[in-house]
Each structure stands twice: as C-alpha cells, then as structure tokens.
PDB file of C-alpha atoms in Angstrom:
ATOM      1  CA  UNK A   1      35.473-135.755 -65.887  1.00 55.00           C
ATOM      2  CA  UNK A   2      37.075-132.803 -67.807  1.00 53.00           C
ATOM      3  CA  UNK A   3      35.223-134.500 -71.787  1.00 56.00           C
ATOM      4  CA  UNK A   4      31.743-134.822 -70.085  1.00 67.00           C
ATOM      5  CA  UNK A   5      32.037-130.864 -68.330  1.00 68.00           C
ATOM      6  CA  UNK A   6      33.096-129.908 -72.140  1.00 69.00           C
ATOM      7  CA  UNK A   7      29.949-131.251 -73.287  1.00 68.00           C
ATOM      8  CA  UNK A   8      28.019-129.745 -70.887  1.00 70.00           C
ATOM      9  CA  UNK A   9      29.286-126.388 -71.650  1.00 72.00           C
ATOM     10  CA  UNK A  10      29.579-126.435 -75.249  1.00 70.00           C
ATOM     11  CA  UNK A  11      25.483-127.180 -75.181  1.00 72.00           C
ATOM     12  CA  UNK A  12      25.262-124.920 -72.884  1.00 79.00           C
ATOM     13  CA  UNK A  13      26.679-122.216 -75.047  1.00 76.00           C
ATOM     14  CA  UNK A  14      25.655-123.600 -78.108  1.00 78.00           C
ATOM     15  CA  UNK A  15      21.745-123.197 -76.232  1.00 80.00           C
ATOM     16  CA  UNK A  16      22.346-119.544 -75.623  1.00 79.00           C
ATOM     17  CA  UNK A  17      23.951-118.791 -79.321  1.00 80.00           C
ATOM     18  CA  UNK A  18      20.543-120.430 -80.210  1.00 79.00           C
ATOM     19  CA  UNK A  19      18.277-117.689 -77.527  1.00 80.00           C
ATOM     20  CA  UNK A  20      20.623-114.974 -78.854  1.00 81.00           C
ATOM     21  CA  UNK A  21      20.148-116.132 -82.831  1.00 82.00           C
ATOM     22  CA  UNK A  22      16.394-116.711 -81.974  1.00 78.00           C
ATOM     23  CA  UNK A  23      15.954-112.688 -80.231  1.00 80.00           C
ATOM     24  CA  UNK A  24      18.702-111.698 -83.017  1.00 80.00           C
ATOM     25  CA  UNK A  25      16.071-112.549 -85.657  1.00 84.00           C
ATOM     26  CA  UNK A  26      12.930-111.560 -83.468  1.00 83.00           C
ATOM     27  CA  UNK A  27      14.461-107.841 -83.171  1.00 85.00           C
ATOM     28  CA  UNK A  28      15.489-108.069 -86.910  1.00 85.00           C
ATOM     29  CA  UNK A  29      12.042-109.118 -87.654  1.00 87.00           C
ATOM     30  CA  UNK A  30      10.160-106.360 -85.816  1.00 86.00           C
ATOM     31  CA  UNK A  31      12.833-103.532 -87.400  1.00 86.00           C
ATOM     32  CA  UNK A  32      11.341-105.134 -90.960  1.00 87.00           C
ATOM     33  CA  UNK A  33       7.554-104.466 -89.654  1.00 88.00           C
ATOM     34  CA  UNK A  34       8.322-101.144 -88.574  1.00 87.00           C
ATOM     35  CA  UNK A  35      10.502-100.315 -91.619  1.00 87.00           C
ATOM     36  CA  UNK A  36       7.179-101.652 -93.645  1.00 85.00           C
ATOM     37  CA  UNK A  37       5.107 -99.275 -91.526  1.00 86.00           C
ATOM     38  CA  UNK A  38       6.807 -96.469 -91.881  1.00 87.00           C
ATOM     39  CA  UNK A  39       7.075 -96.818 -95.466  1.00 84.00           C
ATOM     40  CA  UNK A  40       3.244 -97.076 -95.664  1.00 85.00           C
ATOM     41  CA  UNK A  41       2.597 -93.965 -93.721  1.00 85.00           C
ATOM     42  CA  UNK A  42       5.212 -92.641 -95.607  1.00 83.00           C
ATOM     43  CA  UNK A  43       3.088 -93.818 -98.847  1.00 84.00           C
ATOM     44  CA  UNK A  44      -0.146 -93.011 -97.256  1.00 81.00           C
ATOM     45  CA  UNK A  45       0.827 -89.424 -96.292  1.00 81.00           C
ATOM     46  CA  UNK A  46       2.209 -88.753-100.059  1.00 79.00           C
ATOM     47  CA  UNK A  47      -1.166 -89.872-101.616  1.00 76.00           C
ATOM     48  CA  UNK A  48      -2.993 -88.026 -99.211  1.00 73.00           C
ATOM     49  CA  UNK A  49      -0.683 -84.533-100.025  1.00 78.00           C
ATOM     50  CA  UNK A  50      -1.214 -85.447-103.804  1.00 77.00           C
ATOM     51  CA  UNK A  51      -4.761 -85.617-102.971  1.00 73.00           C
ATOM     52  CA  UNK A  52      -5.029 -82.145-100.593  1.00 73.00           C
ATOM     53  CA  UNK A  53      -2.899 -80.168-103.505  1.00 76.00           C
ATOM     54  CA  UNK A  54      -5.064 -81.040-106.218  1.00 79.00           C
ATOM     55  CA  UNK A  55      -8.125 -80.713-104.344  1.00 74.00           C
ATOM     56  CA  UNK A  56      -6.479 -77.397-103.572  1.00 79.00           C
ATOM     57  CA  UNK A  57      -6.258 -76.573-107.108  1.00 81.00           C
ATOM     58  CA  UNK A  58      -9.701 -77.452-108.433  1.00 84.00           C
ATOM     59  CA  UNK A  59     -10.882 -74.964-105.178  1.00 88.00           C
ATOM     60  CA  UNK A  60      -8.832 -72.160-106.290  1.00 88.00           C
ATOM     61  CA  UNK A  61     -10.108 -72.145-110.127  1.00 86.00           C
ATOM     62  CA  UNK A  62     -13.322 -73.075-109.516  1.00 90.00           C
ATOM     63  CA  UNK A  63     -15.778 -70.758-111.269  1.00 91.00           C
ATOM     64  CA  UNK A  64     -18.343 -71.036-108.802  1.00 94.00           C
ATOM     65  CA  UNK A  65     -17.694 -69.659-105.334  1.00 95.00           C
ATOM     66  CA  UNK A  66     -16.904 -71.848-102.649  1.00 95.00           C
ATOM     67  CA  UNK A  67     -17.294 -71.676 -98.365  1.00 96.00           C
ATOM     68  CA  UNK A  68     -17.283 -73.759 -95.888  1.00 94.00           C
ATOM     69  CA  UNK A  69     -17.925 -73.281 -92.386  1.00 94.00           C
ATOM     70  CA  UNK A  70     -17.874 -75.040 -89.170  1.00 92.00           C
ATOM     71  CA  UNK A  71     -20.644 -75.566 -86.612  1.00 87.00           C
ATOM     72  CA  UNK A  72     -21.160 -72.336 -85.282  1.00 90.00           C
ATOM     73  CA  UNK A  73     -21.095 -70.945 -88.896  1.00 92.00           C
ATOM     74  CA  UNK A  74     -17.462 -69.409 -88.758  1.00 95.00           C
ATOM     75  CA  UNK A  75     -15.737 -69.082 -92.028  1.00 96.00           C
ATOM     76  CA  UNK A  76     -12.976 -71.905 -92.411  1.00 94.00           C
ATOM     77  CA  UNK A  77     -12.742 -71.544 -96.316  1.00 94.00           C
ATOM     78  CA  UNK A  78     -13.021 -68.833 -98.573  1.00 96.00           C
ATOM     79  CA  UNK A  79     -11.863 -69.678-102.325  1.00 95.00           C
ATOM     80  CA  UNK A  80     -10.422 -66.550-104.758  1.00 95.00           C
ATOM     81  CA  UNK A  81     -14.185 -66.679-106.456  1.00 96.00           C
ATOM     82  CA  UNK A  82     -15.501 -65.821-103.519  1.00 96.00           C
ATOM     83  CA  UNK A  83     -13.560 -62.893-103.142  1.00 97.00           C
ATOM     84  CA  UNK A  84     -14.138 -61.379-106.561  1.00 95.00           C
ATOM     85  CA  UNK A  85     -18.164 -62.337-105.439  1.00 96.00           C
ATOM     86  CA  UNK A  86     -18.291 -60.860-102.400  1.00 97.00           C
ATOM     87  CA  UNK A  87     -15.665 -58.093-102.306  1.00 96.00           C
ATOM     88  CA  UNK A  88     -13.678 -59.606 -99.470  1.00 97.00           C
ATOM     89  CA  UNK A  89     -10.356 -61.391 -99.004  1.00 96.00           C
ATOM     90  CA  UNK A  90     -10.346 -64.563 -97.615  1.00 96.00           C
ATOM     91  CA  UNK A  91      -7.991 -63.334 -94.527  1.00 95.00           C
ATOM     92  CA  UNK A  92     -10.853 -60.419 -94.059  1.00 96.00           C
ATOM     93  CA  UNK A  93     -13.819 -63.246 -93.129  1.00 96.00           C
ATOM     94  CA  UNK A  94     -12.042 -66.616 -92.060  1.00 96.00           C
ATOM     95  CA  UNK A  95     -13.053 -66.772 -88.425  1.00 95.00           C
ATOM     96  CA  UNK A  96     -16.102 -64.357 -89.141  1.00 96.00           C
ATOM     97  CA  UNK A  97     -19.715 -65.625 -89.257  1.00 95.00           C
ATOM     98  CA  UNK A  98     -21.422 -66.481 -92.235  1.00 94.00           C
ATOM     99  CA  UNK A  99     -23.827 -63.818 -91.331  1.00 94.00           C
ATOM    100  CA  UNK A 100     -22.062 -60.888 -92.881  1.00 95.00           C
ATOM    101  CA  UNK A 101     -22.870 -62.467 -96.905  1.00 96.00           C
ATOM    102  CA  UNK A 102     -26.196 -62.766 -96.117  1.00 95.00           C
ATOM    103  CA  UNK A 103     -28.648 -60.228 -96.272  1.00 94.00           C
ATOM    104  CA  UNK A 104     -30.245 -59.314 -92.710  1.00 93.00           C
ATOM    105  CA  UNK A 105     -33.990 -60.300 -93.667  1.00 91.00           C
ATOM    106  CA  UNK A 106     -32.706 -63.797 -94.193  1.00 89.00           C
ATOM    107  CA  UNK A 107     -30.360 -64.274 -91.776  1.00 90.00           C
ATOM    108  CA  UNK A 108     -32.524 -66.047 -89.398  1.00 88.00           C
ATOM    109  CA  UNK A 109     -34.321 -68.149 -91.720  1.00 84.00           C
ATOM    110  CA  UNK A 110     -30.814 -69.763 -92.887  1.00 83.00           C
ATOM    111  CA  UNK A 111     -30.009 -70.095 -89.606  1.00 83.00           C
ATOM    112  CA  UNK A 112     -32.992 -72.610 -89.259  1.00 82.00           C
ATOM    113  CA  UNK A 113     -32.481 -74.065 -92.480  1.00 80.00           C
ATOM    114  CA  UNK A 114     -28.655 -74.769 -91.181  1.00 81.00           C
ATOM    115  CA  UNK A 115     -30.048 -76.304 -88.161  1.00 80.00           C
ATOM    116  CA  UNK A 116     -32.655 -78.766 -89.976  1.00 80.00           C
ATOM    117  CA  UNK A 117     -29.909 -79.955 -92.761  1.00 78.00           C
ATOM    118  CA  UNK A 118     -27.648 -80.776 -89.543  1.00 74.00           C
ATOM    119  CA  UNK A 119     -30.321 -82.369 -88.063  1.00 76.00           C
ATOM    120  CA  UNK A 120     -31.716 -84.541 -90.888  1.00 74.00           C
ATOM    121  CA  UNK A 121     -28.102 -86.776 -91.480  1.00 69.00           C
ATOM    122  CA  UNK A 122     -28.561 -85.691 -95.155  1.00 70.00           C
ATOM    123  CA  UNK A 123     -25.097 -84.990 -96.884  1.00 63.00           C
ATOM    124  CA  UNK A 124     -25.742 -82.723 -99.581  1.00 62.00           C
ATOM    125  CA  UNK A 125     -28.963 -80.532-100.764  1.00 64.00           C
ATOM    126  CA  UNK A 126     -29.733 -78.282-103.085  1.00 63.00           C
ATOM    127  CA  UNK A 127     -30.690 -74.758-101.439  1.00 62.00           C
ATOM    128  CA  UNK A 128     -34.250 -73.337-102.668  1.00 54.00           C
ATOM    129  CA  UNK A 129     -36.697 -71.166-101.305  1.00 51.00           C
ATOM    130  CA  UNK A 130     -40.285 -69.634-102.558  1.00 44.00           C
ATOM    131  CA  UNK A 131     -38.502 -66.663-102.545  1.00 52.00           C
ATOM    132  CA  UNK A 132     -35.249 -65.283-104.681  1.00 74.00           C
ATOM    133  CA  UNK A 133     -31.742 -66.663-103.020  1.00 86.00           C
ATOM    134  CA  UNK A 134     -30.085 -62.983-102.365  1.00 92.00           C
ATOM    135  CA  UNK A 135     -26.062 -62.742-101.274  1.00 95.00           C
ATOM    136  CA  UNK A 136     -24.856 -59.717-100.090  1.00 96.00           C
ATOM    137  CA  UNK A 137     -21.809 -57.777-101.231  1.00 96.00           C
ATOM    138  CA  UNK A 138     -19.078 -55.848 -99.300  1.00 96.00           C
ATOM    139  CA  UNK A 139     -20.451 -52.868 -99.987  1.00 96.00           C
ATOM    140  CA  UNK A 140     -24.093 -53.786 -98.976  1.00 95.00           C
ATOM    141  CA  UNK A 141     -25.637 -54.297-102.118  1.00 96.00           C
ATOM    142  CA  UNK A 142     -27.483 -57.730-102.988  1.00 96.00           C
ATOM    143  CA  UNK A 143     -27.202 -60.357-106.233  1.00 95.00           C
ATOM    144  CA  UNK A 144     -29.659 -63.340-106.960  1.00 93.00           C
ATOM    145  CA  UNK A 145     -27.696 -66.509-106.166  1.00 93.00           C
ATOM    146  CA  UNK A 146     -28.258 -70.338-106.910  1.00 91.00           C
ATOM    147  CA  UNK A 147     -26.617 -72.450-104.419  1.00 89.00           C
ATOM    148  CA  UNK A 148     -26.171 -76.284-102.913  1.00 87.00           C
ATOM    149  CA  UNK A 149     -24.297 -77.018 -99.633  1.00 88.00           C
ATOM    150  CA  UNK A 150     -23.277 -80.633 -98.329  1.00 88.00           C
ATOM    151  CA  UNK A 151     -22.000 -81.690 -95.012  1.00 87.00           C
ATOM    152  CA  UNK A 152     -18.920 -84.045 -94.253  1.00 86.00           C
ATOM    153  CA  UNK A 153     -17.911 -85.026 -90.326  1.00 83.00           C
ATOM    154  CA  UNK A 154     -13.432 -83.989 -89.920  1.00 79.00           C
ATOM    155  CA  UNK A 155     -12.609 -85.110 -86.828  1.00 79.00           C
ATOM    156  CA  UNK A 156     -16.074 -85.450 -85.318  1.00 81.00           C
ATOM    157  CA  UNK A 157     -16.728 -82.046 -86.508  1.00 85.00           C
ATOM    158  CA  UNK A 158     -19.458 -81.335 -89.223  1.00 86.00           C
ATOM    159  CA  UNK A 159     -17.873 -78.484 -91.882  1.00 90.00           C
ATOM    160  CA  UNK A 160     -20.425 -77.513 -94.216  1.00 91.00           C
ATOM    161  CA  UNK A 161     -19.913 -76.131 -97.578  1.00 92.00           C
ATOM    162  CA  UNK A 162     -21.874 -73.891 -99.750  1.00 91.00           C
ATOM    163  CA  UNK A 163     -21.042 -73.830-103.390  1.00 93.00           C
ATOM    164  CA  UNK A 164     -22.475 -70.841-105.040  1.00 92.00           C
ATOM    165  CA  UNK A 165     -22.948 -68.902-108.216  1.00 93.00           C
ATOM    166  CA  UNK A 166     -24.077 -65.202-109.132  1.00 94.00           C
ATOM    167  CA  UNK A 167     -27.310 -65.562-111.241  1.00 93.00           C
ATOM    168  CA  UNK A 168     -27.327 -61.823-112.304  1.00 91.00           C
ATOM    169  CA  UNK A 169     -26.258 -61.959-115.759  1.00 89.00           C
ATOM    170  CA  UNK A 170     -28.714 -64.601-116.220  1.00 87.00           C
ATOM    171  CA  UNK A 171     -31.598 -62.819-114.679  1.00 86.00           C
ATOM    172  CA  UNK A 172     -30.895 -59.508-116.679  1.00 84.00           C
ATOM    173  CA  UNK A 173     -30.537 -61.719-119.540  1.00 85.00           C
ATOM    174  CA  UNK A 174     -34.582 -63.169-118.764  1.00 80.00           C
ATOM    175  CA  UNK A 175     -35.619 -59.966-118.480  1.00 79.00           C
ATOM    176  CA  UNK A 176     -34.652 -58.636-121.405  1.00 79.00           C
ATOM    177  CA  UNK A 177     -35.848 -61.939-123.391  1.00 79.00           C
ATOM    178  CA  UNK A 178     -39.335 -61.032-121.684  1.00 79.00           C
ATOM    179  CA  UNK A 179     -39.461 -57.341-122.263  1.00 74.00           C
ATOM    180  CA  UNK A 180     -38.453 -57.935-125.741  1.00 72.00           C
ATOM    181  CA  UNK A 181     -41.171 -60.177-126.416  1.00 72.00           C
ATOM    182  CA  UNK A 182     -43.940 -57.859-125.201  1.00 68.00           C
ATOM    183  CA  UNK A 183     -42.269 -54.458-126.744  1.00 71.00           C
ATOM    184  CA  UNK A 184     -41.678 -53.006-130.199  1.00 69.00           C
ATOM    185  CA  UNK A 185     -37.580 -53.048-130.534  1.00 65.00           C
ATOM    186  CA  UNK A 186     -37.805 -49.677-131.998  1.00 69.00           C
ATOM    187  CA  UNK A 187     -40.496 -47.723-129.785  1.00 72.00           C
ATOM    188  CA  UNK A 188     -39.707 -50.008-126.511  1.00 68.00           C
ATOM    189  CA  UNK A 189     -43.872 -49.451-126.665  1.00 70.00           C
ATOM    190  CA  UNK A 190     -45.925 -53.010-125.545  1.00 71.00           C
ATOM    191  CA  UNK A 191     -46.917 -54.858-128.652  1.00 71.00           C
ATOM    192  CA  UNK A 192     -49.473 -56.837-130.039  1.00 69.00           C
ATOM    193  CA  UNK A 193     -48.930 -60.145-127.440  1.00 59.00           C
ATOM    194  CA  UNK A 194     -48.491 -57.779-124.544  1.00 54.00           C
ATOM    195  CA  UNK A 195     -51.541 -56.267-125.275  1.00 57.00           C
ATOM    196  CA  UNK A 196     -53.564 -59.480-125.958  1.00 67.00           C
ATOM    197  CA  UNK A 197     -52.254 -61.143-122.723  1.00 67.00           C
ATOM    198  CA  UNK A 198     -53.708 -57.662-121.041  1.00 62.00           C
ATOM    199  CA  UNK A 199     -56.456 -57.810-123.006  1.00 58.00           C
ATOM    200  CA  UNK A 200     -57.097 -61.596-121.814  1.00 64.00           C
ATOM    201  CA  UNK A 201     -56.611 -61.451-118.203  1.00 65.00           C
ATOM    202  CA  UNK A 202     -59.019 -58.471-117.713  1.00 63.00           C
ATOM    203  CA  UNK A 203     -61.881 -60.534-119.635  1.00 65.00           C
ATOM    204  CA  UNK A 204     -60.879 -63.553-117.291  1.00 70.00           C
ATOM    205  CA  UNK A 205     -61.132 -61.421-114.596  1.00 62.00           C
ATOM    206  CA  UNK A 206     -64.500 -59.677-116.090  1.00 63.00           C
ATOM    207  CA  UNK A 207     -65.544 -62.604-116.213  1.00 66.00           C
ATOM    208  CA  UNK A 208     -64.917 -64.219-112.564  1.00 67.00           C
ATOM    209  CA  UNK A 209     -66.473 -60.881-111.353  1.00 65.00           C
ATOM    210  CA  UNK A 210     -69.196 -61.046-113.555  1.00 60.00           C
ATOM    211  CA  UNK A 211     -68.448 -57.184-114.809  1.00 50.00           C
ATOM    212  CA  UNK A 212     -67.788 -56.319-118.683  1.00 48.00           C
ATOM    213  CA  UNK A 213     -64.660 -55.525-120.467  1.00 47.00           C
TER     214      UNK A 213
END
C-alpha cells in the first residue's frame, strides 16, 4: 500500500511542478511582452522628441513668419519671425485672436475665407485675393504680404497655419524698376516711353470716343 500512495503523490506533485513551471513561464513570458512594449514606446517617444525638437528648430529660424491657430482663430504659435514682423512677442498674442494682425477692412472677409478652406477638406492653399494681401503691425501701420496656410486635424482638432512673408522690399524695389523706366535718372522728369505710352492711350481712347488727339 505505502509504494502505490508514493506513486500517487510523487505524480501528483510532479503534475503541479508542471502547472507551476507552465504559469512560471506564462508570467515570464508576458514580463518579456511588456518589457518589449515598453521599450517601443520608449523608442517611439524618443523618435517622436527627435522629431518635435528639430521641427522646433526649423520654426524658430525660419525666415518666413509662421502662425498657427486653432478653430476659433486663437493664436497657438507664434515663431521669433513673427515677432520681428509684427512687433509682438509671442507671450503678448498666444491665446489672442488672429484678428489683431489683420487690418480691420479685411477682417471679415478672412473670416469667410477661414470658414470655406475648413469647409472644403483641402489641406493646404495658397492665399490670393484681387486685391493686395495687407498685415498689420503693432503699431497700426500695414505691409503687403504673400502668404499660404494648410490645415492638419491634432486630436480631432483642426490647427491651421499661415506661413507668411513681408513683400515690402520687393514692392519698393518694382516701383522703383517702373519709375525708372518712365523717368530721366537725372531730372526724375517722364521720358521718351512714358510719354509715348501717354501719348498712345489718349489716341486709343480718341479713338474709341471718336474725338481727336
């Protein structure tokens, strides 16, 4: 009686060494999985720092001014070239509207335009308008702008971002191309092609209206 009870419990404790062995590995296992995970995330979050701090960088020293606002059109970026732009610091507008860069006369037409690039799923688009693109200054005076925006969804939000850049130099520089080829460098009087294009468009329009020259 006693050999067959010895067998009986030696498989019976050789059956739970095996349900101990089996959870022993099981729990090992799942500390492997979660030790991979973690070192992923771990990975993932380093790439995506990398990422953030360079992306960072290129928005700090970009030449061209750069903002971004949310869906009600608060300020939620404001990069150095903005400031030197616009005469603020970026603590000064975050928060603020958008509003107070753009002159008041076409405040309410970029507020539509806003609306209809939400509304059309486009993501990026370059701003025009019949009219010159005008920015206003701190101090209330205005500068001729060229500028694109383009729309990415964070966290089922839409930010929108205007890149921007003050045209003035080139416009004075267009200006003085064109007065220089219709005036005499020395007089600043209108020379010979300013006066044939005047001479021109009043026979075209003597002409139209049938009167003489």
């Amino acid at each position: 009686l006693v050999l067959p009870r010895m067998v009986v419990f030696v498989g019976l404790a050789l059956a739970i060494l095996g349900v101990i062995n089996y959870f022993q590995r099981q729990v090992a296992l799942q500390q492997r999985r979660l030790q991979d995970e973690i070192t992923r995330r771990q990975k993932v979050e380093a790439v995506l720092e990398e990422n953030s701090t360079r992306l960072a960088g290129i928005i700090d020293t970009a030449m061209d001014a750069i903002i971004s606002v949310d869906a009600r059109q608060r300020i939620s970026l404001f990069n150095p070239t903005a400031e030197q732009m616009f005469g603020y610091t970026a603590r000064e507008v975050l928060g603020q509207p958008i509003d107070c860069l753009i002159p008041a006369r076409f405040r309410q037409t970029h507020a539509g335009h806003m609306r209809q690039f939400g509304e059309t799923g486009e993501s990026f688009r370059k701003v025009t308008s019949l009219s010159e693109l005008s920015a206003l200054r701190r101090d209330g005076s205005e500068f001729p702008i060229e500028a694109s925006i383009s729309r990415t969804e964070v966290a089922g939000e839409y930010i929108f971002t205007v890149i921007m850049r003050d045209i003035s130099e080139r416009k004075h520089a267009q200006a003085r191309i064109e007065f220089l080829a219709h005036h005499d460098v020395l007089t600043g009087l209108p020379n010979r092609v300013l006066l044939r294009d005047r001479f021109d468009h009043a026979r075209s329009f003597a002409e139209r209206s049938k009167a003489n020259v």
